[in-house]
Amino acid sequence: MSEYWDDRFETMDLERLQSFQLEKLQETLRWVYERVPFYKKAFDDKGVKPEDCRNLADLRHYPFTVKNDLRDNYPFGLCAVPLSDVVRIHASSGTTGKPITGPYTSQDLEAWSACMARTLWAQGVRPEDICQNAYGYGLFTGGLGFHQGAGAIGCAVVPTSSGLTERQIMLMQDFGSTVLFATPTYALTIAERAEKMGVAFRQLPLRIGCFGAEPWTSAMRKEIEDRMGIKAHEAYGLTEMMGPGVAFSCPEYHLHINEDHIFPEIIDPITEEPVEPGQQGELVFTAIQRRAMPLIRYRTKDITTLRRDKCACGRTLITMDKVTGRFDDMLIISGVNVFPSQIEAMIMDFPEMEPHYLIRVFKKGYLDNLTVEAEAKEDVYGRGQGALDELRQKISAHIHQTIGINVPVTIAPFNSIARSEGKAKRVIDER
Ligand code: DLL
């Protein structure tokens, strides 16, 4: 059995890949220009026609698509096919107002399943696996995306959806689930509840997890691996592009982008110009094989770096660093840019602490300020006020040394911060 689901594309040499991408990109630019009035106007306003794209670098002359364009054209204004050709519609709730819609033709659904099968296969999932799918089923792309991918491999899928944690654990024991799909924070919630129930998680047949849909640090990955006794893999994606399946971690834990489907760029979010390879910036995607709603140069607001390094897994697909956060979530405290995930990494440097925390942002005068409330391990909290004060100061000093800002830290009692069943909410914005 091959270690790749689709070796043709996963290990294609760069020249052939790029000529494939160019062909699909040109096709897509024509597809949307002729079918979506929004793109016809946007291209005309920028003075570009589909045929002006003669090489991949020419893409930079085309207009961006932003979340507001999706809202303004809600629900189907950016759809490039008649609704009679649409066989599925997902949506993401977003934070405000109308949701973002994600329509698929049957060809789009097949491509999505293939990208998900590639993801899971790379992570060691095989037909004999029993996959417990604790991503939410429904409009959210996590549930059905993973369901289809595991189904394409031929696994037994257990569609538990998220929630009912004790039942998840019972089924996991009774069915002998070998693979778990969930957000990383829900995986932790499950592990913690199992410990409480006296279930020896490490003794269960569970061997692989595929986690995603929210930022998580490598420290969090190790914590999950230790607690569950599994390999914790990752999926990255967004509703606007297909859902999960845009990028996946390989056995080396590098996140490869399915760039034969989704063409990535990194731009400076302020100047909107492409950055040099290896530099951090905002991830911009163009869907080059979609039919129902291919978006051109979609600004994800996710911050990362692209790397065309050789990966020991043998895949030639470009890699991206773990997403440290969304541009929207970046806090500017005393002139320093801070992502919640950086705070997480610093808390996780202390073995006394649980990976549960809340960041409160508020205004003091004109300035933004933040405080951190972080949970101590059960036995640590009982050590008395003196010990807790010392710990609090040590964490605060560590944050100060690492990012140079003063952040008051409070140590919260074990289990006092609400546990997540989906995407965790870490930041309470009181501004
Ligand atoms: O979260 C799709 C998904 C489902 C991905 C299951 C992985 C697993 P949305 O709800 O549209 O779609 O949210 C997309 O979530 O722009 C990122 O900001 C964030 N995100 C997704 N995966 C990761 C990840 C799904 N692995 C938004 N690391 C994206 C960090 C992630 N952030």
mmCIF file of N, CA, C and O in Angstrom, residues 123-125 129-134 156 158 160 168-169 171-182 186-188 190-191 194 199-211 224-233:
data_model
loop_
_atom_site.group_PDB
_atom_site.id
_atom_site.type_symbol
_atom_site.label_atom_id
_atom_site.label_comp_id
_atom_site.label_asym_id
_atom_site.label_seq_id
_atom_site.Cartn_x
_atom_site.Cartn_y
_atom_site.Cartn_z
ATOM 1 N N GLN A 123 -1.997 10.779 7.461
ATOM 2 C CA GLN A 123 -1.873 10.733 8.922
ATOM 3 C C GLN A 123 -1.974 9.304 9.447
ATOM 4 O O GLN A 123 -2.006 9.075 10.652
ATOM 5 N N GLY A 124 -2.053 8.358 8.508
ATOM 6 C CA GLY A 124 -2.002 6.953 8.911
ATOM 7 C C GLY A 124 -3.357 6.278 9.030
ATOM 8 O O GLY A 124 -3.438 5.144 9.509
ATOM 9 N N VAL A 125 -4.437 6.959 8.625
ATOM 10 C CA VAL A 125 -5.768 6.348 8.722
ATOM 11 C C VAL A 125 -5.934 5.354 7.573
ATOM 12 O O VAL A 125 -5.597 5.658 6.425
ATOM 13 N N ASP A 129 -9.719 1.217 10.122
ATOM 14 C CA ASP A 129 -9.910 2.099 11.281
ATOM 15 C C ASP A 129 -11.381 2.382 11.583
ATOM 16 O O ASP A 129 -12.225 2.389 10.683
ATOM 17 N N ILE A 130 -11.626 2.620 12.863
ATOM 18 C CA ILE A 130 -12.957 3.051 13.314
ATOM 19 C C ILE A 130 -12.811 4.518 13.730
ATOM 20 O O ILE A 130 -12.094 4.836 14.681
ATOM 21 N N CYS A 131 -13.443 5.403 12.963
ATOM 22 C CA CYS A 131 -13.226 6.839 13.156
ATOM 23 C C CYS A 131 -14.401 7.470 13.880
ATOM 24 O O CYS A 131 -15.506 7.509 13.350
ATOM 25 N N GLN A 132 -14.153 7.948 15.069
ATOM 26 C CA GLN A 132 -15.191 8.636 15.839
ATOM 27 C C GLN A 132 -15.125 10.120 15.490
ATOM 28 O O GLN A 132 -14.128 10.788 15.740
ATOM 29 N N ASN A 133 -16.216 10.595 14.908
ATOM 30 C CA ASN A 133 -16.192 11.965 14.382
ATOM 31 C C ASN A 133 -16.927 12.913 15.315
ATOM 32 O O ASN A 133 -18.147 13.036 15.276
ATOM 33 N N ALA A 134 -16.149 13.604 16.156
ATOM 34 C CA ALA A 134 -16.736 14.506 17.148
ATOM 35 C C ALA A 134 -16.684 15.971 16.719
ATOM 36 O O ALA A 134 -16.763 16.867 17.550
ATOM 37 N N ALA A 156 -14.794 2.695 9.047
ATOM 38 C CA ALA A 156 -16.103 2.731 9.701
ATOM 39 C C ALA A 156 -16.195 4.082 10.407
ATOM 40 O O ALA A 156 -15.383 4.388 11.271
ATOM 41 N N VAL A 158 -18.048 6.686 12.874
ATOM 42 C CA VAL A 158 -19.039 6.786 13.948
ATOM 43 C C VAL A 158 -19.398 8.263 14.088
ATOM 44 O O VAL A 158 -18.616 9.055 14.622
ATOM 45 N N THR A 160 -20.646 10.683 15.859
ATOM 46 C CA THR A 160 -21.151 11.131 17.166
ATOM 47 C C THR A 160 -21.492 12.607 17.180
ATOM 48 O O THR A 160 -22.282 13.028 18.002
ATOM 49 N N GLN A 168 -19.486 10.000 24.425
ATOM 50 C CA GLN A 168 -18.352 9.855 23.486
ATOM 51 C C GLN A 168 -17.364 8.831 24.043
ATOM 52 O O GLN A 168 -16.857 7.966 23.333
ATOM 53 N N ILE A 169 -17.096 8.974 25.343
ATOM 54 C CA ILE A 169 -16.075 8.120 25.965
ATOM 55 C C ILE A 169 -16.574 6.682 26.054
ATOM 56 O O ILE A 169 -15.828 5.735 25.780
ATOM 57 N N LEU A 171 -18.743 5.253 24.016
ATOM 58 C CA LEU A 171 -18.726 4.659 22.669
ATOM 59 C C LEU A 171 -17.296 4.337 22.235
ATOM 60 O O LEU A 171 -17.031 3.329 21.590
ATOM 61 N N MET A 172 -16.408 5.229 22.613
ATOM 62 C CA MET A 172 -15.012 5.017 22.252
ATOM 63 C C MET A 172 -14.504 3.702 22.848
ATOM 64 O O MET A 172 -13.802 2.934 22.194
ATOM 65 N N GLN A 173 -14.917 3.438 24.092
ATOM 66 C CA GLN A 173 -14.510 2.176 24.739
ATOM 67 C C GLN A 173 -15.228 0.995 24.096
ATOM 68 O O GLN A 173 -14.611 -0.003 23.742
ATOM 69 N N ASP A 174 -16.560 1.126 23.928
ATOM 70 C CA ASP A 174 -17.356 -0.013 23.450
ATOM 71 C C ASP A 174 -17.040 -0.365 22.003
ATOM 72 O O ASP A 174 -16.954 -1.536 21.640
ATOM 73 N N PHE A 175 -16.885 0.648 21.163
ATOM 74 C CA PHE A 175 -16.652 0.387 19.730
ATOM 75 C C PHE A 175 -15.175 0.157 19.434
ATOM 76 O O PHE A 175 -14.809 -0.278 18.359
ATOM 77 N N GLY A 176 -14.323 0.546 20.365
ATOM 78 C CA GLY A 176 -12.884 0.413 20.117
ATOM 79 C C GLY A 176 -12.414 1.389 19.055
ATOM 80 O O GLY A 176 -11.600 1.027 18.186
ATOM 81 N N SER A 177 -12.913 2.637 19.123
ATOM 82 C CA SER A 177 -12.524 3.635 18.105
ATOM 83 C C SER A 177 -11.005 3.773 18.067
ATOM 84 O O SER A 177 -10.355 3.845 19.112
ATOM 85 N N THR A 178 -10.462 3.840 16.857
ATOM 86 C CA THR A 178 -9.005 3.945 16.724
ATOM 87 C C THR A 178 -8.580 5.350 16.304
ATOM 88 O O THR A 178 -7.407 5.707 16.384
ATOM 89 N N VAL A 179 -9.551 6.148 15.813
ATOM 90 C CA VAL A 179 -9.238 7.491 15.335
ATOM 91 C C VAL A 179 -10.292 8.456 15.881
ATOM 92 O O VAL A 179 -11.471 8.106 15.939
ATOM 93 N N LEU A 180 -9.840 9.645 16.283
ATOM 94 C CA LEU A 180 -10.776 10.665 16.781
ATOM 95 C C LEU A 180 -10.650 11.928 15.954
ATOM 96 O O LEU A 180 -9.530 12.407 15.707
ATOM 97 N N PHE A 181 -11.775 12.478 15.522
ATOM 98 C CA PHE A 181 -11.791 13.781 14.857
ATOM 99 C C PHE A 181 -12.487 14.773 15.785
ATOM 100 O O PHE A 181 -13.612 14.515 16.219
ATOM 101 N N ALA A 182 -11.854 15.889 16.072
ATOM 102 C CA ALA A 182 -12.449 16.896 16.965
ATOM 103 C C ALA A 182 -11.621 18.171 16.902
ATOM 104 O O ALA A 182 -10.518 18.165 16.355
ATOM 105 N N TYR A 186 -11.750 20.393 22.109
ATOM 106 C CA TYR A 186 -12.717 19.358 22.497
ATOM 107 C C TYR A 186 -11.991 18.047 22.824
ATOM 108 O O TYR A 186 -12.384 17.325 23.732
ATOM 109 N N ALA A 187 -10.916 17.785 22.117
ATOM 110 C CA ALA A 187 -10.130 16.581 22.419
ATOM 111 C C ALA A 187 -9.650 16.636 23.875
ATOM 112 O O ALA A 187 -9.712 15.644 24.607
ATOM 113 N N LEU A 188 -9.204 17.818 24.286
ATOM 114 C CA LEU A 188 -8.743 17.960 25.678
ATOM 115 C C LEU A 188 -9.881 17.760 26.663
ATOM 116 O O LEU A 188 -9.715 17.145 27.719
ATOM 117 N N ILE A 190 -12.458 15.919 26.237
ATOM 118 C CA ILE A 190 -12.737 14.477 26.290
ATOM 119 C C ILE A 190 -11.700 13.772 27.180
ATOM 120 O O ILE A 190 -12.044 12.964 28.050
ATOM 121 N N ALA A 191 -10.429 14.118 26.978
ATOM 122 C CA ALA A 191 -9.359 13.463 27.753
ATOM 123 C C ALA A 191 -9.556 13.722 29.248
ATOM 124 O O ALA A 191 -9.416 12.815 30.081
ATOM 125 N N ALA A 194 -12.486 11.813 30.668
ATOM 126 C CA ALA A 194 -12.152 10.388 30.779
ATOM 127 C C ALA A 194 -11.335 10.143 32.050
ATOM 128 O O ALA A 194 -11.568 9.181 32.792
ATOM 129 N N VAL A 199 -11.248 6.382 33.348
ATOM 130 C CA VAL A 199 -10.959 5.589 32.146
ATOM 131 C C VAL A 199 -9.481 5.759 31.799
ATOM 132 O O VAL A 199 -9.005 6.887 31.693
ATOM 133 N N ALA A 200 -8.790 4.671 31.642
ATOM 134 C CA ALA A 200 -7.363 4.745 31.295
ATOM 135 C C ALA A 200 -7.247 4.948 29.785
ATOM 136 O O ALA A 200 -7.212 3.990 29.010
ATOM 137 N N PHE A 201 -7.230 6.215 29.403
ATOM 138 C CA PHE A 201 -7.271 6.563 27.983
ATOM 139 C C PHE A 201 -6.148 5.910 27.193
ATOM 140 O O PHE A 201 -6.326 5.425 26.092
ATOM 141 N N ARG A 202 -4.972 5.907 27.788
ATOM 142 C CA ARG A 202 -3.811 5.390 27.065
ATOM 143 C C ARG A 202 -3.916 3.892 26.783
ATOM 144 O O ARG A 202 -3.214 3.371 25.948
ATOM 145 N N GLN A 203 -4.833 3.246 27.502
ATOM 146 C CA GLN A 203 -5.012 1.806 27.282
ATOM 147 C C GLN A 203 -6.044 1.509 26.175
ATOM 148 O O GLN A 203 -6.190 0.386 25.741
ATOM 149 N N LEU A 204 -6.772 2.532 25.742
ATOM 150 C CA LEU A 204 -7.787 2.334 24.699
ATOM 151 C C LEU A 204 -7.104 2.131 23.343
ATOM 152 O O LEU A 204 -5.955 2.529 23.153
ATOM 153 N N PRO A 205 -7.827 1.553 22.361
ATOM 154 C CA PRO A 205 -7.216 1.325 21.044
ATOM 155 C C PRO A 205 -6.980 2.612 20.240
ATOM 156 O O PRO A 205 -6.375 2.555 19.181
ATOM 157 N N LEU A 206 -7.472 3.734 20.740
ATOM 158 C CA LEU A 206 -7.322 4.992 20.004
ATOM 159 C C LEU A 206 -5.843 5.249 19.690
ATOM 160 O O LEU A 206 -5.002 5.144 20.575
ATOM 161 N N ARG A 207 -5.536 5.560 18.402
ATOM 162 C CA ARG A 207 -4.111 5.743 18.071
ATOM 163 C C ARG A 207 -3.827 7.031 17.305
ATOM 164 O O ARG A 207 -2.702 7.518 17.289
ATOM 165 N N ILE A 208 -4.862 7.600 16.658
ATOM 166 C CA ILE A 208 -4.626 8.814 15.861
ATOM 167 C C ILE A 208 -5.740 9.821 16.136
ATOM 168 O O ILE A 208 -6.898 9.450 16.295
ATOM 169 N N GLY A 209 -5.373 11.114 16.165
ATOM 170 C CA GLY A 209 -6.389 12.162 16.222
ATOM 171 C C GLY A 209 -6.149 13.108 15.068
ATOM 172 O O GLY A 209 -4.991 13.320 14.675
ATOM 173 N N CYS A 210 -7.213 13.645 14.497
ATOM 174 C CA CYS A 210 -7.026 14.703 13.496
ATOM 175 C C CYS A 210 -7.806 15.914 13.966
ATOM 176 O O CYS A 210 -9.033 15.911 13.992
ATOM 177 N N PHE A 211 -7.049 16.925 14.375
ATOM 178 C CA PHE A 211 -7.630 18.066 15.059
ATOM 179 C C PHE A 211 -7.437 19.341 14.236
ATOM 180 O O PHE A 211 -6.470 19.456 13.478
ATOM 181 N N ILE A 224 -1.889 16.842 24.274
ATOM 182 C CA ILE A 224 -2.935 15.908 23.839
ATOM 183 C C ILE A 224 -2.324 14.528 23.578
ATOM 184 O O ILE A 224 -2.878 13.499 23.956
ATOM 185 N N GLU A 225 -1.158 14.509 22.944
ATOM 186 C CA GLU A 225 -0.517 13.225 22.643
ATOM 187 C C GLU A 225 -0.211 12.458 23.933
ATOM 188 O O GLU A 225 -0.442 11.262 24.021
ATOM 189 N N ASP A 226 0.275 13.191 24.936
ATOM 190 C CA ASP A 226 0.612 12.535 26.207
ATOM 191 C C ASP A 226 -0.631 12.031 26.912
ATOM 192 O O ASP A 226 -0.670 10.922 27.419
ATOM 193 N N ARG A 227 -1.626 12.886 26.958
ATOM 194 C CA ARG A 227 -2.826 12.517 27.731
ATOM 195 C C ARG A 227 -3.580 11.374 27.082
ATOM 196 O O ARG A 227 -4.162 10.541 27.754
ATOM 197 N N MET A 228 -3.599 11.360 25.744
ATOM 198 C CA MET A 228 -4.410 10.352 25.058
ATOM 199 C C MET A 228 -3.593 9.161 24.573
ATOM 200 O O MET A 228 -4.166 8.149 24.173
ATOM 201 N N GLY A 229 -2.274 9.320 24.551
ATOM 202 C CA GLY A 229 -1.437 8.239 24.032
ATOM 203 C C GLY A 229 -1.670 8.019 22.546
ATOM 204 O O GLY A 229 -1.797 6.884 22.086
ATOM 205 N N ILE A 230 -1.765 9.110 21.798
ATOM 206 C CA ILE A 230 -2.028 9.008 20.348
ATOM 207 C C ILE A 230 -1.078 9.930 19.581
ATOM 208 O O ILE A 230 -0.350 10.709 20.187
ATOM 209 N N LYS A 231 -1.117 9.848 18.266
ATOM 210 C CA LYS A 231 -0.461 10.848 17.420
ATOM 211 C C LYS A 231 -1.513 11.907 17.125
ATOM 212 O O LYS A 231 -2.604 11.587 16.639
ATOM 213 N N ALA A 232 -1.213 13.162 17.430
ATOM 214 C CA ALA A 232 -2.190 14.233 17.211
ATOM 215 C C ALA A 232 -1.858 14.972 15.920
ATOM 216 O O ALA A 232 -0.885 15.718 15.860
ATOM 217 N N HIS A 233 -2.660 14.713 14.908
ATOM 218 C CA HIS A 233 -2.452 15.367 13.615
ATOM 219 C C HIS A 233 -3.374 16.553 13.433
ATOM 220 O O HIS A 233 -4.228 16.822 14.270
#
